[in-house]
Amino acid sequence: LQTRMQSLQPDPKAQYRSVYEALKKIVLTEGFWRPLRGINVTMLGAGPAHAMYFACYEKMKKSLSDTIQRGGNSHLANGIAGSVATLLHDAVMNPAEVVKQRMQMFNSPYKSVLACIRTVQKTEGFGAFYRSYTTQLTMNVPFQAIHFITYEFMQEQINPRREYNPRSHIVSGAVAGAVAAAATTPLDVCKTLLNTQENMALSSVNISGHLSGMVNAFKTVYQLGGVSGYFRGVQARVIYQMPSTAIAWSVYEFFKYFLTKRKLEKRT
């Protein structure tokens, strides 16, 4: 839904006024499973990407917190640790995101994930999978910095003793995801344009060939939609991120608690 709603020059049959209308229209005209198209490639990359992401975050957070604010919780350390963890995460997820978004576009010519990978590789080269990597990082570094700082801040407010508390992890994760998602929507719109290379949008502003680079994407989005163009799909993005970050944090905190508990039991 987010990919469709961020389209800057959508087909007349793919113009939506709201998230609900978009979902209803896609299901009725393109089938029940259409909104989930490309999810398999996302799931394939998500496992290793998140493993590296949380491992890097936890290690860096502890090291930096001890250096910056010994024995305390440093928001600066949380932000830096989250930003560095993003570099590893996005190196795995960027190609998966390119394939997913191309498959989700209206009238997508790709029959399967493999067909999409082969066609993009053949026609645009390997670089196409990383064309939006710098934009992705430019978006995700502030996103993850805001995300981790907000999560840790929320934990300080509602779970100051830092005990395993599923409700507090879900609430903190959801709030952190919503705040970070809303703040970084303009960058996400630029990333979608770079990933999908919408022909109608690019030709309408006399761009031939492939659009590359965040600065060019920013200029093109403004030419096509003005300031409001930067916030296309903000509602869909927030709705998508809230459960996503809530689930990610609750699962992570559960396994952290479970493994720590087992380690302590073995010692005793």
PDB file of C-alpha atoms in Angstrom:
ATOM      1  CA  LEU A   1       0.000   0.000   0.000  1.00  0.00           C
ATOM      2  CA  GLN A   2       2.781   2.383   0.967  1.00  0.00           C
ATOM      3  CA  THR A   3       4.596   1.825  -2.361  1.00  0.00           C
ATOM      4  CA  ARG A   4       1.394   2.437  -4.363  1.00  0.00           C
ATOM      5  CA  MET A   5       0.415   5.536  -2.385  1.00  0.00           C
ATOM      6  CA  GLN A   6       3.899   7.026  -2.758  1.00  0.00           C
ATOM      7  CA  SER A   7       3.703   6.737  -6.551  1.00  0.00           C
ATOM      8  CA  LEU A   8       4.172  10.263  -7.922  1.00  0.00           C
ATOM      9  CA  GLN A   9       2.537   9.699 -11.337  1.00  0.00           C
ATOM     10  CA  PRO A  10       0.136   6.795 -10.725  1.00  0.00           C
ATOM     11  CA  ASP A  11      -1.945   5.112 -13.392  1.00  0.00           C
ATOM     12  CA  PRO A  12      -5.559   6.435 -13.274  1.00  0.00           C
ATOM     13  CA  LYS A  13      -6.608   2.943 -12.103  1.00  0.00           C
ATOM     14  CA  ALA A  14      -4.137   3.115  -9.219  1.00  0.00           C
ATOM     15  CA  GLN A  15      -5.107   6.429  -7.609  1.00  0.00           C
ATOM     16  CA  TYR A  16      -6.178   6.166  -3.954  1.00  0.00           C
ATOM     17  CA  ARG A  17      -7.525   8.698  -1.460  1.00  0.00           C
ATOM     18  CA  SER A  18      -6.885   6.699   1.734  1.00  0.00           C
ATOM     19  CA  VAL A  19      -5.234   3.529   3.079  1.00  0.00           C
ATOM     20  CA  TYR A  20      -8.616   1.775   3.423  1.00  0.00           C
ATOM     21  CA  GLU A  21      -9.685   2.700  -0.126  1.00  0.00           C
ATOM     22  CA  ALA A  22      -6.327   1.519  -1.507  1.00  0.00           C
ATOM     23  CA  LEU A  23      -6.542  -1.850   0.263  1.00  0.00           C
ATOM     24  CA  LYS A  24     -10.167  -2.375  -0.792  1.00  0.00           C
ATOM     25  CA  LYS A  25      -9.498  -1.417  -4.430  1.00  0.00           C
ATOM     26  CA  ILE A  26      -6.376  -3.603  -4.733  1.00  0.00           C
ATOM     27  CA  VAL A  27      -8.100  -6.660  -3.227  1.00  0.00           C
ATOM     28  CA  LEU A  28     -11.227  -6.255  -5.401  1.00  0.00           C
ATOM     29  CA  THR A  29      -9.454  -5.589  -8.704  1.00  0.00           C
ATOM     30  CA  GLU A  30      -6.171  -7.485  -8.351  1.00  0.00           C
ATOM     31  CA  GLY A  31      -6.946 -10.284  -5.907  1.00  0.00           C
ATOM     32  CA  PHE A  32      -6.756 -10.997  -2.165  1.00  0.00           C
ATOM     33  CA  TRP A  33      -3.026 -11.842  -2.126  1.00  0.00           C
ATOM     34  CA  ARG A  34      -1.856  -8.848  -4.185  1.00  0.00           C
ATOM     35  CA  PRO A  35      -1.014  -6.593  -1.164  1.00  0.00           C
ATOM     36  CA  LEU A  36       1.373  -9.328   0.037  1.00  0.00           C
ATOM     37  CA  ARG A  37       3.255  -9.619  -3.259  1.00  0.00           C
ATOM     38  CA  GLY A  38       7.036  -9.644  -2.776  1.00  0.00           C
ATOM     39  CA  ILE A  39       6.779 -10.435   0.951  1.00  0.00           C
ATOM     40  CA  ASN A  40       8.772 -13.674   0.475  1.00  0.00           C
ATOM     41  CA  VAL A  41      11.921 -11.829  -0.565  1.00  0.00           C
ATOM     42  CA  THR A  42      11.536  -9.475   2.434  1.00  0.00           C
ATOM     43  CA  MET A  43      11.187 -12.446   4.812  1.00  0.00           C
ATOM     44  CA  LEU A  44      14.270 -14.088   3.297  1.00  0.00           C
ATOM     45  CA  GLY A  45      16.448 -11.056   4.013  1.00  0.00           C
ATOM     46  CA  ALA A  46      14.857 -10.083   7.335  1.00  0.00           C
ATOM     47  CA  GLY A  47      16.323 -12.961   9.398  1.00  0.00           C
ATOM     48  CA  PRO A  48      20.055 -12.359   8.845  1.00  0.00           C
ATOM     49  CA  ALA A  49      19.555  -8.577   8.602  1.00  0.00           C
ATOM     50  CA  HIS A  50      17.858  -8.326  12.013  1.00  0.00           C
ATOM     51  CA  ALA A  51      20.322 -10.755  13.648  1.00  0.00           C
ATOM     52  CA  MET A  52      23.251  -8.502  12.670  1.00  0.00           C
ATOM     53  CA  TYR A  53      21.217  -5.388  13.505  1.00  0.00           C
ATOM     54  CA  PHE A  54      20.362  -6.239  17.133  1.00  0.00           C
ATOM     55  CA  ALA A  55      23.735  -7.892  17.860  1.00  0.00           C
ATOM     56  CA  CYS A  56      25.596  -4.791  16.658  1.00  0.00           C
ATOM     57  CA  TYR A  57      23.201  -2.439  18.508  1.00  0.00           C
ATOM     58  CA  GLU A  58      23.494  -4.271  21.845  1.00  0.00           C
ATOM     59  CA  LYS A  59      27.302  -4.466  21.721  1.00  0.00           C
ATOM     60  CA  MET A  60      27.809  -0.833  20.673  1.00  0.00           C
ATOM     61  CA  LYS A  61      25.202   0.507  23.097  1.00  0.00           C
ATOM     62  CA  LYS A  62      26.974  -1.071  26.082  1.00  0.00           C
ATOM     63  CA  SER A  63      30.460   0.020  24.975  1.00  0.00           C
ATOM     64  CA  LEU A  64      29.438   3.614  24.169  1.00  0.00           C
ATOM     65  CA  SER A  65      27.204   4.041  27.244  1.00  0.00           C
ATOM     66  CA  ASP A  66      30.124   3.077  29.514  1.00  0.00           C
ATOM     67  CA  THR A  67      32.358   5.599  27.740  1.00  0.00           C
ATOM     68  CA  ILE A  68      29.866   8.501  27.549  1.00  0.00           C
ATOM     69  CA  GLN A  69      27.836   7.984  30.744  1.00  0.00           C
ATOM     70  CA  ARG A  70      29.346   5.244  32.925  1.00  0.00           C
ATOM     71  CA  GLY A  71      26.645   3.052  34.470  1.00  0.00           C
ATOM     72  CA  GLY A  72      23.829   5.110  32.925  1.00  0.00           C
ATOM     73  CA  ASN A  73      21.664   5.130  29.821  1.00  0.00           C
ATOM     74  CA  SER A  74      23.069   7.546  27.230  1.00  0.00           C
ATOM     75  CA  HIS A  75      20.644   8.688  24.484  1.00  0.00           C
ATOM     76  CA  LEU A  76      23.643   9.666  22.361  1.00  0.00           C
ATOM     77  CA  ALA A  77      25.068   6.133  22.675  1.00  0.00           C
ATOM     78  CA  ASN A  78      21.684   4.631  21.744  1.00  0.00           C
ATOM     79  CA  GLY A  79      21.443   6.847  18.662  1.00  0.00           C
ATOM     80  CA  ILE A  80      24.989   6.108  17.454  1.00  0.00           C
ATOM     81  CA  ALA A  81      24.630   2.346  18.075  1.00  0.00           C
ATOM     82  CA  GLY A  82      21.346   2.262  16.155  1.00  0.00           C
ATOM     83  CA  SER A  83      22.870   4.200  13.271  1.00  0.00           C
ATOM     84  CA  VAL A  84      25.883   1.873  12.914  1.00  0.00           C
ATOM     85  CA  ALA A  85      23.673  -1.235  13.154  1.00  0.00           C
ATOM     86  CA  THR A  86      21.662   0.191  10.236  1.00  0.00           C
ATOM     87  CA  LEU A  87      24.687   0.012   7.890  1.00  0.00           C
ATOM     88  CA  LEU A  88      24.781  -3.792   8.230  1.00  0.00           C
ATOM     89  CA  HIS A  89      21.010  -4.212   8.156  1.00  0.00           C
ATOM     90  CA  ASP A  90      20.525  -2.171   4.963  1.00  0.00           C
ATOM     91  CA  ALA A  91      23.350  -3.897   3.083  1.00  0.00           C
ATOM     92  CA  VAL A  92      21.179  -7.042   3.204  1.00  0.00           C
ATOM     93  CA  MET A  93      17.731  -5.460   2.966  1.00  0.00           C
ATOM     94  CA  ASN A  94      18.259  -2.891   0.185  1.00  0.00           C
ATOM     95  CA  PRO A  95      18.225  -5.395  -2.730  1.00  0.00           C
ATOM     96  CA  ALA A  96      15.218  -7.161  -1.161  1.00  0.00           C
ATOM     97  CA  GLU A  97      13.376  -3.830  -0.911  1.00  0.00           C
ATOM     98  CA  VAL A  98      14.085  -3.019  -4.590  1.00  0.00           C
ATOM     99  CA  VAL A  99      12.605  -6.363  -5.701  1.00  0.00           C
ATOM    100  CA  LYS A 100       9.612  -6.064  -3.342  1.00  0.00           C
ATOM    101  CA  GLN A 101       8.706  -2.533  -4.463  1.00  0.00           C
ATOM    102  CA  ARG A 102       9.004  -3.360  -8.171  1.00  0.00           C
ATOM    103  CA  MET A 103       6.693  -6.321  -7.705  1.00  0.00           C
ATOM    104  CA  GLN A 104       4.166  -4.211  -5.801  1.00  0.00           C
ATOM    105  CA  MET A 105       3.834  -1.461  -8.414  1.00  0.00           C
ATOM    106  CA  PHE A 106       0.584  -1.299 -10.410  1.00  0.00           C
ATOM    107  CA  ASN A 107       0.791  -3.464 -13.581  1.00  0.00           C
ATOM    108  CA  SER A 108       4.174  -4.832 -12.484  1.00  0.00           C
ATOM    109  CA  PRO A 109       5.652  -6.857 -15.384  1.00  0.00           C
ATOM    110  CA  TYR A 110       7.424  -9.337 -13.096  1.00  0.00           C
ATOM    111  CA  LYS A 111       5.862 -12.773 -12.614  1.00  0.00           C
ATOM    112  CA  SER A 112       8.076 -13.840  -9.677  1.00  0.00           C
ATOM    113  CA  VAL A 113      10.937 -12.750  -7.413  1.00  0.00           C
ATOM    114  CA  LEU A 114      13.514 -14.639  -9.527  1.00  0.00           C
ATOM    115  CA  ALA A 115      12.117 -13.159 -12.754  1.00  0.00           C
ATOM    116  CA  CYS A 116      12.390  -9.671 -11.256  1.00  0.00           C
ATOM    117  CA  ILE A 117      16.005 -10.230 -10.092  1.00  0.00           C
ATOM    118  CA  ARG A 118      17.037 -11.651 -13.492  1.00  0.00           C
ATOM    119  CA  THR A 119      15.354  -8.850 -15.488  1.00  0.00           C
ATOM    120  CA  VAL A 120      16.742  -6.016 -13.345  1.00  0.00           C
ATOM    121  CA  GLN A 121      20.238  -7.561 -13.415  1.00  0.00           C
ATOM    122  CA  LYS A 122      20.087  -8.023 -17.197  1.00  0.00           C
ATOM    123  CA  THR A 123      18.617  -4.625 -18.131  1.00  0.00           C
ATOM    124  CA  GLU A 124      20.035  -2.301 -15.457  1.00  0.00           C
ATOM    125  CA  GLY A 125      22.986  -4.171 -13.971  1.00  0.00           C
ATOM    126  CA  PHE A 126      23.853  -5.142 -10.382  1.00  0.00           C
ATOM    127  CA  GLY A 127      24.073  -1.469  -9.367  1.00  0.00           C
ATOM    128  CA  ALA A 128      20.274  -1.159  -9.669  1.00  0.00           C
ATOM    129  CA  PHE A 129      19.887  -3.157  -6.435  1.00  0.00           C
ATOM    130  CA  TYR A 130      21.946  -0.533  -4.592  1.00  0.00           C
ATOM    131  CA  ARG A 131      20.874   2.612  -6.474  1.00  0.00           C
ATOM    132  CA  SER A 132      18.875   3.769  -3.449  1.00  0.00           C
ATOM    133  CA  TYR A 133      21.374   2.488  -0.817  1.00  0.00           C
ATOM    134  CA  THR A 134      22.760   5.935   0.066  1.00  0.00           C
ATOM    135  CA  THR A 135      19.214   7.334   0.191  1.00  0.00           C
ATOM    136  CA  GLN A 136      18.155   4.308   2.262  1.00  0.00           C
ATOM    137  CA  LEU A 137      20.989   5.000   4.704  1.00  0.00           C
ATOM    138  CA  THR A 138      20.268   8.746   4.707  1.00  0.00           C
ATOM    139  CA  MET A 139      16.693   7.829   5.648  1.00  0.00           C
ATOM    140  CA  ASN A 140      17.367   4.897   7.957  1.00  0.00           C
ATOM    141  CA  VAL A 141      20.222   6.408   9.962  1.00  0.00           C
ATOM    142  CA  PRO A 142      18.000   9.256  11.296  1.00  0.00           C
ATOM    143  CA  PHE A 143      15.045   6.820  11.426  1.00  0.00           C
ATOM    144  CA  GLN A 144      16.953   4.341  13.610  1.00  0.00           C
ATOM    145  CA  ALA A 145      18.537   7.077  15.711  1.00  0.00           C
ATOM    146  CA  ILE A 146      15.048   8.526  16.467  1.00  0.00           C
ATOM    147  CA  HIS A 147      13.634   4.988  16.824  1.00  0.00           C
ATOM    148  CA  PHE A 148      16.182   3.757  19.407  1.00  0.00           C
ATOM    149  CA  ILE A 149      16.300   7.038  21.356  1.00  0.00           C
ATOM    150  CA  THR A 150      12.465   7.108  21.553  1.00  0.00           C
ATOM    151  CA  TYR A 151      12.286   3.415  22.553  1.00  0.00           C
ATOM    152  CA  GLU A 152      14.859   3.805  25.334  1.00  0.00           C
ATOM    153  CA  PHE A 153      13.208   7.070  26.475  1.00  0.00           C
ATOM    154  CA  MET A 154       9.790   5.347  26.625  1.00  0.00           C
ATOM    155  CA  GLN A 155      11.316   2.473  28.602  1.00  0.00           C
ATOM    156  CA  GLU A 156      12.713   4.978  31.102  1.00  0.00           C
ATOM    157  CA  GLN A 157       9.201   6.418  31.560  1.00  0.00           C
ATOM    158  CA  ILE A 158       7.066   3.253  31.755  1.00  0.00           C
ATOM    159  CA  ASN A 159       9.596   0.557  32.711  1.00  0.00           C
ATOM    160  CA  PRO A 160      12.335   2.352  34.717  1.00  0.00           C
ATOM    161  CA  ARG A 161      13.583  -0.867  36.364  1.00  0.00           C
ATOM    162  CA  ARG A 162      14.164  -2.364  32.898  1.00  0.00           C
ATOM    163  CA  GLU A 163      12.463  -5.660  33.753  1.00  0.00           C
ATOM    164  CA  TYR A 164      10.994  -7.974  31.126  1.00  0.00           C
ATOM    165  CA  ASN A 165       7.515  -6.484  30.642  1.00  0.00           C
ATOM    166  CA  PRO A 166       5.847  -7.431  27.316  1.00  0.00           C
ATOM    167  CA  ARG A 167       3.274  -4.613  27.496  1.00  0.00           C
ATOM    168  CA  SER A 168       5.919  -1.926  28.011  1.00  0.00           C
ATOM    169  CA  HIS A 169       8.022  -3.296  25.122  1.00  0.00           C
ATOM    170  CA  ILE A 170       5.020  -3.342  22.753  1.00  0.00           C
ATOM    171  CA  VAL A 171       3.922   0.220  23.675  1.00  0.00           C
ATOM    172  CA  SER A 172       7.477   1.618  23.540  1.00  0.00           C
ATOM    173  CA  GLY A 173       8.150  -0.123  20.214  1.00  0.00           C
ATOM    174  CA  ALA A 174       4.923   1.147  18.641  1.00  0.00           C
ATOM    175  CA  VAL A 175       5.481   4.765  19.766  1.00  0.00           C
ATOM    176  CA  ALA A 176       9.140   4.680  18.639  1.00  0.00           C
ATOM    177  CA  GLY A 177       8.120   3.318  15.213  1.00  0.00           C
ATOM    178  CA  ALA A 178       5.373   5.920  14.728  1.00  0.00           C
ATOM    179  CA  VAL A 179       7.572   8.906  15.668  1.00  0.00           C
ATOM    180  CA  ALA A 180      10.498   7.761  13.508  1.00  0.00           C
ATOM    181  CA  ALA A 181       8.255   6.865  10.547  1.00  0.00           C
ATOM    182  CA  ALA A 182       6.482  10.229  10.454  1.00  0.00           C
ATOM    183  CA  ALA A 183       9.749  12.177  10.755  1.00  0.00           C
ATOM    184  CA  THR A 184      11.451  10.368   7.864  1.00  0.00           C
ATOM    185  CA  THR A 185       8.581  10.101   5.347  1.00  0.00           C
ATOM    186  CA  PRO A 186      10.110  12.646   2.878  1.00  0.00           C
ATOM    187  CA  LEU A 187      13.213  10.481   2.549  1.00  0.00           C
ATOM    188  CA  ASP A 188      11.074   7.373   2.072  1.00  0.00           C
ATOM    189  CA  VAL A 189       9.194   8.991  -0.823  1.00  0.00           C
ATOM    190  CA  CYS A 190      12.559   9.712  -2.514  1.00  0.00           C
ATOM    191  CA  LYS A 191      13.688   6.125  -1.908  1.00  0.00           C
ATOM    192  CA  THR A 192      10.505   4.750  -3.504  1.00  0.00           C
ATOM    193  CA  LEU A 193      11.060   6.902  -6.601  1.00  0.00           C
ATOM    194  CA  LEU A 194      14.687   5.694  -6.893  1.00  0.00           C
ATOM    195  CA  ASN A 195      13.699   2.049  -6.402  1.00  0.00           C
ATOM    196  CA  THR A 196      10.789   2.009  -8.855  1.00  0.00           C
ATOM    197  CA  GLN A 197      12.073   4.479 -11.493  1.00  0.00           C
ATOM    198  CA  GLU A 198       8.481   5.400 -12.488  1.00  0.00           C
ATOM    199  CA  ASN A 199       8.593   6.067 -16.229  1.00  0.00           C
ATOM    200  CA  MET A 200       5.512   8.333 -16.278  1.00  0.00           C
ATOM    201  CA  ALA A 201       6.844  10.454 -13.417  1.00  0.00           C
ATOM    202  CA  LEU A 202      10.343  10.815 -14.874  1.00  0.00           C
ATOM    203  CA  SER A 203       9.211  11.554 -18.438  1.00  0.00           C
ATOM    204  CA  SER A 204       6.806  14.260 -17.194  1.00  0.00           C
ATOM    205  CA  VAL A 205       9.796  16.258 -15.880  1.00  0.00           C
ATOM    206  CA  ASN A 206      11.914  15.459 -18.970  1.00  0.00           C
ATOM    207  CA  ILE A 207      14.247  12.961 -17.295  1.00  0.00           C
ATOM    208  CA  SER A 208      15.531  10.301 -19.675  1.00  0.00           C
ATOM    209  CA  GLY A 209      17.369   7.217 -18.456  1.00  0.00           C
ATOM    210  CA  HIS A 210      17.592   6.338 -14.776  1.00  0.00           C
ATOM    211  CA  LEU A 211      17.245   8.738 -11.860  1.00  0.00           C
ATOM    212  CA  SER A 212      20.090   8.393  -9.366  1.00  0.00           C
ATOM    213  CA  GLY A 213      21.109  10.063  -6.134  1.00  0.00           C
ATOM    214  CA  MET A 214      19.138  11.517  -3.253  1.00  0.00           C
ATOM    215  CA  VAL A 215      19.594  15.168  -4.302  1.00  0.00           C
ATOM    216  CA  ASN A 216      18.112  14.455  -7.754  1.00  0.00           C
ATOM    217  CA  ALA A 217      15.281  12.472  -6.162  1.00  0.00           C
ATOM    218  CA  PHE A 218      14.486  15.371  -3.784  1.00  0.00           C
ATOM    219  CA  LYS A 219      14.351  17.849  -6.677  1.00  0.00           C
ATOM    220  CA  THR A 220      12.167  15.531  -8.783  1.00  0.00           C
ATOM    221  CA  VAL A 221       9.684  14.899  -5.937  1.00  0.00           C
ATOM    222  CA  TYR A 222       9.337  18.679  -5.416  1.00  0.00           C
ATOM    223  CA  GLN A 223       8.834  19.263  -9.171  1.00  0.00           C
ATOM    224  CA  LEU A 224       6.104  16.615  -9.263  1.00  0.00           C
ATOM    225  CA  GLY A 225       4.233  17.221  -6.018  1.00  0.00           C
ATOM    226  CA  GLY A 226       5.555  20.291  -4.196  1.00  0.00           C
ATOM    227  CA  VAL A 227       6.021  20.186  -0.410  1.00  0.00           C
ATOM    228  CA  SER A 228       2.980  17.902   0.061  1.00  0.00           C
ATOM    229  CA  GLY A 229       4.652  15.395  -2.289  1.00  0.00           C
ATOM    230  CA  TYR A 230       7.226  14.658   0.411  1.00  0.00           C
ATOM    231  CA  PHE A 231       4.478  13.402   2.738  1.00  0.00           C
ATOM    232  CA  ARG A 232       2.668  11.071   0.364  1.00  0.00           C
ATOM    233  CA  GLY A 233       1.838   7.813   2.136  1.00  0.00           C
ATOM    234  CA  VAL A 234       2.695   9.135   5.630  1.00  0.00           C
ATOM    235  CA  GLN A 235      -0.421   7.513   7.110  1.00  0.00           C
ATOM    236  CA  ALA A 236       0.338   4.140   5.489  1.00  0.00           C
ATOM    237  CA  ARG A 237       3.973   4.378   6.636  1.00  0.00           C
ATOM    238  CA  VAL A 238       3.042   5.056  10.279  1.00  0.00           C
ATOM    239  CA  ILE A 239       0.378   2.311  10.269  1.00  0.00           C
ATOM    240  CA  TYR A 240       2.944  -0.127   8.804  1.00  0.00           C
ATOM    241  CA  GLN A 241       5.788   0.802  11.176  1.00  0.00           C
ATOM    242  CA  MET A 242       3.859   0.758  14.485  1.00  0.00           C
ATOM    243  CA  PRO A 243       3.054  -2.982  14.581  1.00  0.00           C
ATOM    244  CA  SER A 244       6.357  -3.790  12.854  1.00  0.00           C
ATOM    245  CA  THR A 245       8.537  -2.127  15.510  1.00  0.00           C
ATOM    246  CA  ALA A 246       6.239  -3.259  18.353  1.00  0.00           C
ATOM    247  CA  ILE A 247       6.576  -6.911  17.253  1.00  0.00           C
ATOM    248  CA  ALA A 248      10.338  -6.607  16.603  1.00  0.00           C
ATOM    249  CA  TRP A 249      11.026  -5.192  20.084  1.00  0.00           C
ATOM    250  CA  SER A 250       8.709  -7.586  21.957  1.00  0.00           C
ATOM    251  CA  VAL A 251      10.270 -10.635  20.214  1.00  0.00           C
ATOM    252  CA  TYR A 252      13.799  -9.302  20.760  1.00  0.00           C
ATOM    253  CA  GLU A 253      13.191  -8.505  24.453  1.00  0.00           C
ATOM    254  CA  PHE A 254      11.606 -11.954  24.993  1.00  0.00           C
ATOM    255  CA  PHE A 255      14.603 -13.826  23.576  1.00  0.00           C
ATOM    256  CA  LYS A 256      17.011 -11.521  25.423  1.00  0.00           C
ATOM    257  CA  TYR A 257      15.177 -12.295  28.701  1.00  0.00           C
ATOM    258  CA  PHE A 258      14.890 -16.031  27.895  1.00  0.00           C
ATOM    259  CA  LEU A 259      18.583 -16.446  26.995  1.00  0.00           C
ATOM    260  CA  THR A 260      19.800 -14.304  29.926  1.00  0.00           C
ATOM    261  CA  LYS A 261      17.609 -16.307  32.337  1.00  0.00           C
ATOM    262  CA  ARG A 262      18.978 -19.619  31.024  1.00  0.00           C
ATOM    263  CA  LYS A 263      22.555 -18.325  31.310  1.00  0.00           C
ATOM    264  CA  LEU A 264      21.976 -17.321  34.960  1.00  0.00           C
ATOM    265  CA  GLU A 265      20.348 -20.691  35.763  1.00  0.00           C
ATOM    266  CA  LYS A 266      23.358 -22.537  34.321  1.00  0.00           C
ATOM    267  CA  ARG A 267      25.726 -20.460  36.447  1.00  0.00           C
ATOM    268  CA  THR A 268      23.765 -21.123  39.655  1.00  0.00           C
TER     269      THR A 268
END
